[in-house]
Short mmCIF file of C-alpha atoms and ligand atoms in Angstrom, two decimals:
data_model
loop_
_atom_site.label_atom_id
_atom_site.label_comp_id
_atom_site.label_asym_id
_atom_site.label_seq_id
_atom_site.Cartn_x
_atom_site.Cartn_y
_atom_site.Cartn_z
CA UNK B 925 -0.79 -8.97 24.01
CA UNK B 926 -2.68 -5.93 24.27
CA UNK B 927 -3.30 -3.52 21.98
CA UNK B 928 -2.94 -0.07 22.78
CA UNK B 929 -5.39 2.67 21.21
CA UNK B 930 -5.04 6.09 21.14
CA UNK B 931 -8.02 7.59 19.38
CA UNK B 932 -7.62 10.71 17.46
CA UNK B 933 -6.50 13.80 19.40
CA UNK B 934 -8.50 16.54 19.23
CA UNK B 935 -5.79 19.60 20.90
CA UNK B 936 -2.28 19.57 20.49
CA UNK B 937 -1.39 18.61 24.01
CA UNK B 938 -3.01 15.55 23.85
CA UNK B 939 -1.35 14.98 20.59
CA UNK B 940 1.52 15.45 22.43
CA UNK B 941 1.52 12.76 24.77
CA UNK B 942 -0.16 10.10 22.91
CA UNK B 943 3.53 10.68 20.64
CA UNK B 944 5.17 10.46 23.29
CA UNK B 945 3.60 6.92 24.93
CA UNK B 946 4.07 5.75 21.55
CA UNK B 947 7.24 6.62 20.99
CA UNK B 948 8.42 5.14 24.06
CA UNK B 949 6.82 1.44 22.89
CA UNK B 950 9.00 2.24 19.98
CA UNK B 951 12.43 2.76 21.66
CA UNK B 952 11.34 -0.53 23.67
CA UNK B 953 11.95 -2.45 20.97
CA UNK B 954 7.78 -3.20 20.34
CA UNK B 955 5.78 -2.64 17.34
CA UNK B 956 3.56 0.38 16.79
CA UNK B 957 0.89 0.98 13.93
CA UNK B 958 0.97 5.15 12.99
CA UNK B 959 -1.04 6.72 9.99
CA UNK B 960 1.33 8.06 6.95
CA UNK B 961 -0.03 10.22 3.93
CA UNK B 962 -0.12 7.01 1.83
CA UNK B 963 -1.72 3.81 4.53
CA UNK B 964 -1.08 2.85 8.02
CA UNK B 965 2.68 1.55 8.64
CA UNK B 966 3.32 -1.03 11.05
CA UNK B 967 7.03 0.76 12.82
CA UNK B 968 9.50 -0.48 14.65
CA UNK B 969 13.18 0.39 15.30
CA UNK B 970 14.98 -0.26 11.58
CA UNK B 971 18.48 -0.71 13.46
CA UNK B 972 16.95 -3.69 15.98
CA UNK B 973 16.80 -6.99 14.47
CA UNK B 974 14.42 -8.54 17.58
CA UNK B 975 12.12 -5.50 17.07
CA UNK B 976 11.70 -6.03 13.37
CA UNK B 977 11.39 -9.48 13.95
CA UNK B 978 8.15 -8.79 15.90
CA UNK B 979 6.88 -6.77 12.40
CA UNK B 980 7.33 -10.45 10.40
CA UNK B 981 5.46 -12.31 13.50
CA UNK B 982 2.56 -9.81 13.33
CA UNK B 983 1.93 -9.35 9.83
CA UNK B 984 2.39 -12.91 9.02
CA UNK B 985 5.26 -11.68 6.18
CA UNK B 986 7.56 -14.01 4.18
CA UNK B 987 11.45 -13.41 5.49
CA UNK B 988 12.65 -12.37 1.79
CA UNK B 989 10.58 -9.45 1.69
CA UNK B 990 12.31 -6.39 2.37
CA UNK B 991 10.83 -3.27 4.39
CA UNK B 992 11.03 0.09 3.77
CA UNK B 993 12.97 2.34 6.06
CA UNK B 994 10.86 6.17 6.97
CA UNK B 995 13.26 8.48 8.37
CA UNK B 996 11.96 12.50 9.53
CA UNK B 997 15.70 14.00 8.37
CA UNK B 998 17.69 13.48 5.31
CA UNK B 999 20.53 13.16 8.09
CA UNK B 1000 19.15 9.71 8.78
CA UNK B 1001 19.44 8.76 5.34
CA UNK B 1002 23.22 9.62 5.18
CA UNK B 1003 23.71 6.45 7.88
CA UNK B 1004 22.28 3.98 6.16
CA UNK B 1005 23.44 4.49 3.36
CA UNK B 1006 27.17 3.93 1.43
CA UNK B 1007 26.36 7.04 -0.94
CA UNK B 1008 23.60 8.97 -2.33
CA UNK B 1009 23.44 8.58 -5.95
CA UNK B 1010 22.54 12.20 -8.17
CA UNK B 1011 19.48 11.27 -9.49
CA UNK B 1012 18.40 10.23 -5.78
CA UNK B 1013 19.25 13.57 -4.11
CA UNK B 1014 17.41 15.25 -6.75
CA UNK B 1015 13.94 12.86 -6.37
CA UNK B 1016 14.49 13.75 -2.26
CA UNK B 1017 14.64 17.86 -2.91
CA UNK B 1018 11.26 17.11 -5.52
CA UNK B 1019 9.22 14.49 -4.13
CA UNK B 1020 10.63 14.30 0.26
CA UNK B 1021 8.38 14.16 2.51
CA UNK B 1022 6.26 12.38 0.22
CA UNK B 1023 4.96 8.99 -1.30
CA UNK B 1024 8.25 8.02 -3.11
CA UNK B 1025 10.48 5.38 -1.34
CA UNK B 1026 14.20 4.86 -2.77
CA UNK B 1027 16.22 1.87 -3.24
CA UNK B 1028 20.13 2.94 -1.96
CA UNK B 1029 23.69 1.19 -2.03
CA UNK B 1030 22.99 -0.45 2.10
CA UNK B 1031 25.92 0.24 4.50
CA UNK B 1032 24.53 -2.72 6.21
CA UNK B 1033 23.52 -0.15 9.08
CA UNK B 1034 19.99 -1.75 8.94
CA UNK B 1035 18.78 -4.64 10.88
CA UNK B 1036 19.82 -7.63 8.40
CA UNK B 1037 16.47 -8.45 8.49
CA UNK B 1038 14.95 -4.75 7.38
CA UNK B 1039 16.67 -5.53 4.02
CA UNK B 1040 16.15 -9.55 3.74
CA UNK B 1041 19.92 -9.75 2.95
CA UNK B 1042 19.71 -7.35 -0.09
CA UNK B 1043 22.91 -5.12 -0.91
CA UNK B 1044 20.10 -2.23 -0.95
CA UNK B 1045 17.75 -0.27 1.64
CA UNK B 1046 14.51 1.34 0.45
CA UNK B 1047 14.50 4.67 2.17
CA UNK B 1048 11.49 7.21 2.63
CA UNK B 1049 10.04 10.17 4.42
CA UNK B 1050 6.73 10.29 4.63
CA UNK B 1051 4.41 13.49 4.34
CA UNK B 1052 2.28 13.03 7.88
CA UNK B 1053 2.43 14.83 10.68
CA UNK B 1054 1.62 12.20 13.32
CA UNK B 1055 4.16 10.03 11.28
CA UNK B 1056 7.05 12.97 11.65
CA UNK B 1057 6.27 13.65 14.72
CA UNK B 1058 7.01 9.98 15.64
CA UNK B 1059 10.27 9.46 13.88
CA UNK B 1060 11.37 12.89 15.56
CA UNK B 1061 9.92 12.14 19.13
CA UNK B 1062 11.68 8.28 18.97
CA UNK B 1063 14.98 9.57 17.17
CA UNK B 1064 14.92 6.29 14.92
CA UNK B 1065 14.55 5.06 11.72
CA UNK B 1066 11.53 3.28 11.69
CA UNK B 1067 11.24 0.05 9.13
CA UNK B 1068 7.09 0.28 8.91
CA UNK B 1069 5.49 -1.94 6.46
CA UNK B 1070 1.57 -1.74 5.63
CA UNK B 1071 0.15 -2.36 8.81
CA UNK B 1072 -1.92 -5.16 7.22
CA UNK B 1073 -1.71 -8.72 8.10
CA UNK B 1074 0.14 -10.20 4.82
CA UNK B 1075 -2.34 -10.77 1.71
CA UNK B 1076 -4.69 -8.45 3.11
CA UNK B 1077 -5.73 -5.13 1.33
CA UNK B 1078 -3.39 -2.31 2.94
CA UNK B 1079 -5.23 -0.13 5.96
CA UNK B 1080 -6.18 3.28 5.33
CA UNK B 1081 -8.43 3.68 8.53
CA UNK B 1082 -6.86 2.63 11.74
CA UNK B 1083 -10.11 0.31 12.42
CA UNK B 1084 -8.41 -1.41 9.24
CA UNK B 1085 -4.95 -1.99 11.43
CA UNK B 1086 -7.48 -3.37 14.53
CA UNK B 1087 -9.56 -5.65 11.96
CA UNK B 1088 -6.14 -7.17 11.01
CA UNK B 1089 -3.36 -7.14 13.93
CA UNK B 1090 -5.60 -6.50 17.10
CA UNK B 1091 -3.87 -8.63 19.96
CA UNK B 1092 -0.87 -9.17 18.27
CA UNK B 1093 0.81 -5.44 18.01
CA UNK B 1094 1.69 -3.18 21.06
CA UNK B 1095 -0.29 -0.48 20.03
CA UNK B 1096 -2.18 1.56 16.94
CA UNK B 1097 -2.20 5.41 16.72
CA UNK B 1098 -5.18 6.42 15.04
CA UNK B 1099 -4.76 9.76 12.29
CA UNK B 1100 -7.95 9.29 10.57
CA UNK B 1101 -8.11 7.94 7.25
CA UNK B 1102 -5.10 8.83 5.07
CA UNK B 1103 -4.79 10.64 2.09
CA UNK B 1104 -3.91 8.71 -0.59
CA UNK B 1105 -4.67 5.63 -0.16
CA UNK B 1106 -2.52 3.87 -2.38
CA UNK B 1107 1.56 2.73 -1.24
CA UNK B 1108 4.42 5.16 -1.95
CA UNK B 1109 6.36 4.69 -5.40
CA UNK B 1110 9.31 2.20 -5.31
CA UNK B 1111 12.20 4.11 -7.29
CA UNK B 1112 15.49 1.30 -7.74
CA UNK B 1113 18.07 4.06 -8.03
CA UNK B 1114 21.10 1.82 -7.34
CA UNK B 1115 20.44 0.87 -10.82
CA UNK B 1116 22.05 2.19 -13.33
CA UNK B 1117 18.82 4.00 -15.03
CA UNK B 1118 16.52 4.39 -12.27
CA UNK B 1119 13.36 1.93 -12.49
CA UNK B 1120 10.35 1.90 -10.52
CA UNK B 1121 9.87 -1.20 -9.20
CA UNK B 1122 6.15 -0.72 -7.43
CA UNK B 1123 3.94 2.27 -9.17
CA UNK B 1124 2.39 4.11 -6.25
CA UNK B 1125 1.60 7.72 -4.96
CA UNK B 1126 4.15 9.58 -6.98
CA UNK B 1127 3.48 9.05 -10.52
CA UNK B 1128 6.05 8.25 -13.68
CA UNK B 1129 4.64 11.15 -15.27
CA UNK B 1130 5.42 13.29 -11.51
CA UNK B 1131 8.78 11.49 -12.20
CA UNK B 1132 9.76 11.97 -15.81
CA UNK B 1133 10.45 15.84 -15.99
CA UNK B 1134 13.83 15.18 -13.67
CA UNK B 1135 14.60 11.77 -14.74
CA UNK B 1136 13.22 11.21 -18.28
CA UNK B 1137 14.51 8.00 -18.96
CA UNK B 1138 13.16 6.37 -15.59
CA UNK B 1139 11.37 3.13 -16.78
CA UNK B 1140 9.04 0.86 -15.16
CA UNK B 1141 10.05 -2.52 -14.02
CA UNK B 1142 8.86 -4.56 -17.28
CA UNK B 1143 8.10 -7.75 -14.80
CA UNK B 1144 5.22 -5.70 -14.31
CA UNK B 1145 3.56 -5.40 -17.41
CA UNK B 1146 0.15 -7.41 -17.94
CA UNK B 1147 1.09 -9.97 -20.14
CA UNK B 1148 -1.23 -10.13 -23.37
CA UNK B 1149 -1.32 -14.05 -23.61
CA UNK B 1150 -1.64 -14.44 -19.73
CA UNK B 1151 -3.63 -17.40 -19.11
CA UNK B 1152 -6.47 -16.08 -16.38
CA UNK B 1153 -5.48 -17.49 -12.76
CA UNK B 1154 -7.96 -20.29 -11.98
CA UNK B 1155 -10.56 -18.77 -9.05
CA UNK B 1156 -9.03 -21.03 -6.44
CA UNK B 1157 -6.36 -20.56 -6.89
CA UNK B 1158 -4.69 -18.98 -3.56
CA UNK B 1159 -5.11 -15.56 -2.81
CA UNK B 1160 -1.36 -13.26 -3.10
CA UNK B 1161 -1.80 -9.41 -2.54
CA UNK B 1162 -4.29 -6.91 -1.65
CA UNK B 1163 -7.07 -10.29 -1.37
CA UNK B 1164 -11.01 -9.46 -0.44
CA UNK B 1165 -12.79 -12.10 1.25
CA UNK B 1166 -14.47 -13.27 -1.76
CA UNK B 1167 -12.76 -14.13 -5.18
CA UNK B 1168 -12.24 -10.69 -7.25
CA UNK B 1169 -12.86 -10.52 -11.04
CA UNK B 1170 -11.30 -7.54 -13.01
CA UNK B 1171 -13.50 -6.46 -15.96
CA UNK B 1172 -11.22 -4.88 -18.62
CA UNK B 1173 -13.40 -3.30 -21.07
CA UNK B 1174 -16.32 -1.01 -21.87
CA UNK B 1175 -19.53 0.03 -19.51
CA UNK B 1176 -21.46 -2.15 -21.95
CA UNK B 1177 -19.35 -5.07 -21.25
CA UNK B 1178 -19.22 -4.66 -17.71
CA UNK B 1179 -23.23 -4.66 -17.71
CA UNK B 1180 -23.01 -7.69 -19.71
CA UNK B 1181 -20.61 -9.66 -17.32
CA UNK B 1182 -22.62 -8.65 -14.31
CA UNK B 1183 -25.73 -9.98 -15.79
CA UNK B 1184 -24.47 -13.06 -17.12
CA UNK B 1185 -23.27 -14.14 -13.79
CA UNK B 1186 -26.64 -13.33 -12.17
CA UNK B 1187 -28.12 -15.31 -15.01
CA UNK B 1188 -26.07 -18.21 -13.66
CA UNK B 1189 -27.82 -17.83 -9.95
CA UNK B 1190 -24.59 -16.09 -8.85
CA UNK B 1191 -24.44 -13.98 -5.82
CA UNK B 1192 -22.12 -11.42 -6.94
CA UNK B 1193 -21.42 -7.91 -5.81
CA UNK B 1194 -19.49 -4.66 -7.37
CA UNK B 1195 -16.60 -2.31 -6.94
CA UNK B 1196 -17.13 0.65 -9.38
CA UNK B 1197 -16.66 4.35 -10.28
CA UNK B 1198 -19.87 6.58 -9.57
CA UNK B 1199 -20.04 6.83 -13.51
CA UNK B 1200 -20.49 3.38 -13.63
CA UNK B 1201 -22.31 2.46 -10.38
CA UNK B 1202 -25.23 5.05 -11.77
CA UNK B 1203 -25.91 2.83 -15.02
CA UNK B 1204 -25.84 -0.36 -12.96
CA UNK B 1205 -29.24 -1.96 -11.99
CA UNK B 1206 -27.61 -3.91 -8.99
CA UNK B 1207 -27.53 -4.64 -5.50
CA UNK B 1208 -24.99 -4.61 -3.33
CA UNK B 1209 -22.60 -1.47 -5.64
CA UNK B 1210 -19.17 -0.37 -3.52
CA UNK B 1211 -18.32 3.57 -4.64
CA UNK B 1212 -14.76 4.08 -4.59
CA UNK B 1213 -14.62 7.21 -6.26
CA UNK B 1214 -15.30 9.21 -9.96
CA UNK B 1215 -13.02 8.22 -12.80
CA UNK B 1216 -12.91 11.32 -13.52
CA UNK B 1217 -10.49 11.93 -10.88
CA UNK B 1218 -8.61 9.07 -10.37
CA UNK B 1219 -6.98 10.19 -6.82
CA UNK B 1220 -10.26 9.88 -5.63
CA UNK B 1221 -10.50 5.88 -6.60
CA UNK B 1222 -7.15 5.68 -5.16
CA UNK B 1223 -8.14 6.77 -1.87
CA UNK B 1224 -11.58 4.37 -1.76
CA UNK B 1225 -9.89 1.81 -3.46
CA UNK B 1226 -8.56 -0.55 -0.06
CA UNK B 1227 -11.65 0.41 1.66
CA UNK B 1228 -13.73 -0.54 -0.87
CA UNK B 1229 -11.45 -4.03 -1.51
CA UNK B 1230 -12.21 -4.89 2.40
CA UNK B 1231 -15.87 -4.06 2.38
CA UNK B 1232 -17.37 -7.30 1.29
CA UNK B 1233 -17.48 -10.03 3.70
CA UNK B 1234 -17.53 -13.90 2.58
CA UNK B 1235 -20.82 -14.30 3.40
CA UNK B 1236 -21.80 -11.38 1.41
CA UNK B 1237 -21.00 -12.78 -2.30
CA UNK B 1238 -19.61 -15.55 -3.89
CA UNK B 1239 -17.95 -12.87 -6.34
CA UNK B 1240 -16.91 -9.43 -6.67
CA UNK B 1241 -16.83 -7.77 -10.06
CA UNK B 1242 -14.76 -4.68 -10.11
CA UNK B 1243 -14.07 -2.19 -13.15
CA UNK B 1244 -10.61 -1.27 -14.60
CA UNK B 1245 -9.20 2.08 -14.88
CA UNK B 1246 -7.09 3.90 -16.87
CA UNK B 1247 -3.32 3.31 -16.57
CA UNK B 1248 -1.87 6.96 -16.30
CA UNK B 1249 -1.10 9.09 -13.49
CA UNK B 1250 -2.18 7.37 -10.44
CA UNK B 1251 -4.28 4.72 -12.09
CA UNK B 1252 -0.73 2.73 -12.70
CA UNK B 1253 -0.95 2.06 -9.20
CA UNK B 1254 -4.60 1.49 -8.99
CA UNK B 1255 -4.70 -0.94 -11.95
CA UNK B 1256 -1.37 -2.74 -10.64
CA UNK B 1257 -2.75 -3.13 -7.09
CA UNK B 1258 -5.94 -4.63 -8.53
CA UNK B 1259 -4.22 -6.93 -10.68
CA UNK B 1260 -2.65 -8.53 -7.65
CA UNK B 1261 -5.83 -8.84 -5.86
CA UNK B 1262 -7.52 -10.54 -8.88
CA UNK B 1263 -8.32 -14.12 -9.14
CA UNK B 1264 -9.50 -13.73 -12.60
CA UNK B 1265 -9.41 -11.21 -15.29
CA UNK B 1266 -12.02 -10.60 -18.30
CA UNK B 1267 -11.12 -8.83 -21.50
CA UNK B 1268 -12.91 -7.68 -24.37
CA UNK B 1269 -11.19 -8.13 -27.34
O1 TXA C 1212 3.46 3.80 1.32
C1 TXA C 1212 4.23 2.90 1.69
O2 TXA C 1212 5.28 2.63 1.11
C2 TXA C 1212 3.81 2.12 2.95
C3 TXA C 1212 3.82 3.10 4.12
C4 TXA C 1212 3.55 2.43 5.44
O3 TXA C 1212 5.02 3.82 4.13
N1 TXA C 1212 4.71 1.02 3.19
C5 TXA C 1212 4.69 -0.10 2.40
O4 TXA C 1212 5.56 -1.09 2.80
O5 TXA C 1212 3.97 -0.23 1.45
P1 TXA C 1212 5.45 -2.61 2.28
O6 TXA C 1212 6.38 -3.37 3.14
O7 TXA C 1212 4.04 -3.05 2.30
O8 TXA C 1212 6.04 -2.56 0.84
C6 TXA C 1212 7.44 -2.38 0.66
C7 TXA C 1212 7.80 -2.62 -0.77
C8 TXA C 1212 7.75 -4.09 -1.11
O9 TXA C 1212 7.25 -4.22 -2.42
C9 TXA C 1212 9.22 -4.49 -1.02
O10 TXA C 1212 9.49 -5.61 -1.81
C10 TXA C 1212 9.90 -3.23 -1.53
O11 TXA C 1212 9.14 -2.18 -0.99
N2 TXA C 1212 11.30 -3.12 -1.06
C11 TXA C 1212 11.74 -2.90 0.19
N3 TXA C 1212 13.08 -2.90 0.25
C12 TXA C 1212 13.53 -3.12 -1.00
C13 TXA C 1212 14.82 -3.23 -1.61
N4 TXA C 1212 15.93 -3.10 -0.91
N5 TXA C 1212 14.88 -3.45 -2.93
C14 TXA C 1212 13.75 -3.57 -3.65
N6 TXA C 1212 12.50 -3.48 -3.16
C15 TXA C 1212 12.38 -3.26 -1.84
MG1 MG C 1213 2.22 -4.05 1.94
#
């Protein structure tokens, strides 16, 4: 198959009809990649069974994983849906369009396979234009994973989407890199307290003002006695090319690590803050932001995670950061990618 790229328009017009082309793939049923505030989403029709079926083939994803559903009108929502619970209406007034998906009671209006059998439907609207205009332009609800193939860090750069799925999509809209960087927030509100299942762009503390006794899923806590995975053991979520090691501690034991490892011959390289990258006497040091401002790591984090090819290092030491606001999503995300992870006690 061929992909289809429409570089970034410069005037409206062309804007225009590069929508409309792609909108048309999507109303025949293939699969298009299209930029959204958080990373790229891989769409096709949510109410078509063959067309999401052609999302699975592509991306390479496991059946039982559900997709989430981006609508452009709270109308849309209304069809898929067997009610809107309170505390759901009042997240959609705060947080829509925005990085905040919600888990609804499914009228089974989905494609069966949008919702890998659940009784639920994760719902959002994202905050993009080009997005927006696409879910307006094709009047469906588009079920649009990370346009990644599965395992892979998410794209944020549309050269990110080729990398992965060239060949095997119908086409990739290209919006520049996106904002955030990091998924949207997974809110279960079919559950009796709401709980968010996947930390992400909207944070618990965005969150807690409306809906102070929203929890987070506890099967997603770090457990303190975790045994480390073994390195080869097989890459899950989020994987660089080479093994990743997450260094929970200090600047002083992060220097220490790093030159232990070289001590050992080891050809390693680094994913760190500028804070830390400054004190580091290394070669090759990724940048994905200051930790001073942890949106900033968020958006450089998936680039950074898919700039180090195999041949490049045998291992990649990255830094931890801190765990509120945004950072819940940063440190969760690089927990999955880890094959090992170093403490200081
Ligand atoms: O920011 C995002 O959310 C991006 C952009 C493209 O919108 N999309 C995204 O989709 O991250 P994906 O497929 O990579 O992640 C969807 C997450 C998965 O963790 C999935 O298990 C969860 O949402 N999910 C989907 N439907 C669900 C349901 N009915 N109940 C619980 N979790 C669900
Ligand atoms: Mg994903």
């Amino acid at each position: 198959m061929e992909t289809k790229i429409w570089p970034q328009a410069t005037a409206g017009r062309e804007q225009n009809q590069v929508i409309k082309e792609a909108a048309a793939l999507l109303r025949d049923q293939q699969v298009v990649a299209f930029p959204t505030e958080t990373v790229y989403g891989l769409g096709a029709d949510a109410t078509s069974e063959e067309a999401v079926q052609r999302i699975f083939e592509a991306k390479g994803r496991p059946a039982d994983n559900p997709l989430i559903v981006h609508v452009g009108e709270r109308s849309q929502v209304e069809e898929l849906v067997t009610h809107i619970p309170e505390v759901a209406k009042q997240l959609m007034d705060k947080f829509w369009p925005g990085p905040l998906t919600l888990v609804l009671p499914s009228n089974h209006q989905a494609a069966r396979n949008v919702t890998a059998g659940l009784n639920t439907v994760a719902i959002r609207m994202p905050d993009d234009p080009i997005a927006l205009a696409l879910l307006k332009e094709s009047g469906l609800p588009l079920a649009a994973p990370s346009a990644n193939r599965s395992g892979r860090p998410s794209p944020t750069e549309a050269d990110h989407v080729y990398q992965d799925l060239q060949g095997r999509i119908a086409g990739i809209v290209d919006g520049g890199p996106t904002g955030i960087g990091v998924e949207s927030t997974v809110v279960d509100c079919a559950a009796e307290i709401p709980i968010i299942l996947r930390p992400g762009g909207v944070t618990k503390e965005d969150i807690e003002p409306l809906v102070p006794d929203v929890i987070i899923d506890p099967a997603l806590a770090d457990q303190p006695g975790e045994q480390p995975k073994s390195p080869g053991m097989k890459y899950t979520h989020y994987a660089p090319e080479a093994p990743l090691w997450l260094i929970e501690g200090d600047d002083v034991f992060f220097r220490e690590q790093l030159e232990s490892m070289k001590e050992e011959g080891q050809r390693v390289a680094v994913i760190a803050s500028q804070e830390l990258a400054g004190q580091l006497n290394h070669e090759p040091v990724t940048v994905c932001g200051s930790r001073a401002q942890l949106t900033e790591v968020a958006g450089g984090l998936y680039r950074a995670l898919r700039h180090y090819k195999k041949s490049e290092a045998e291992v990649i030491l990255c830094e931890s950061f801190p765990e509120y606001g945004v950072g819940a999503a940063i440190m969760n995300r690089l927990r999955k990618a880890a094959t090992q992870k170093i403490k200081q006690y």
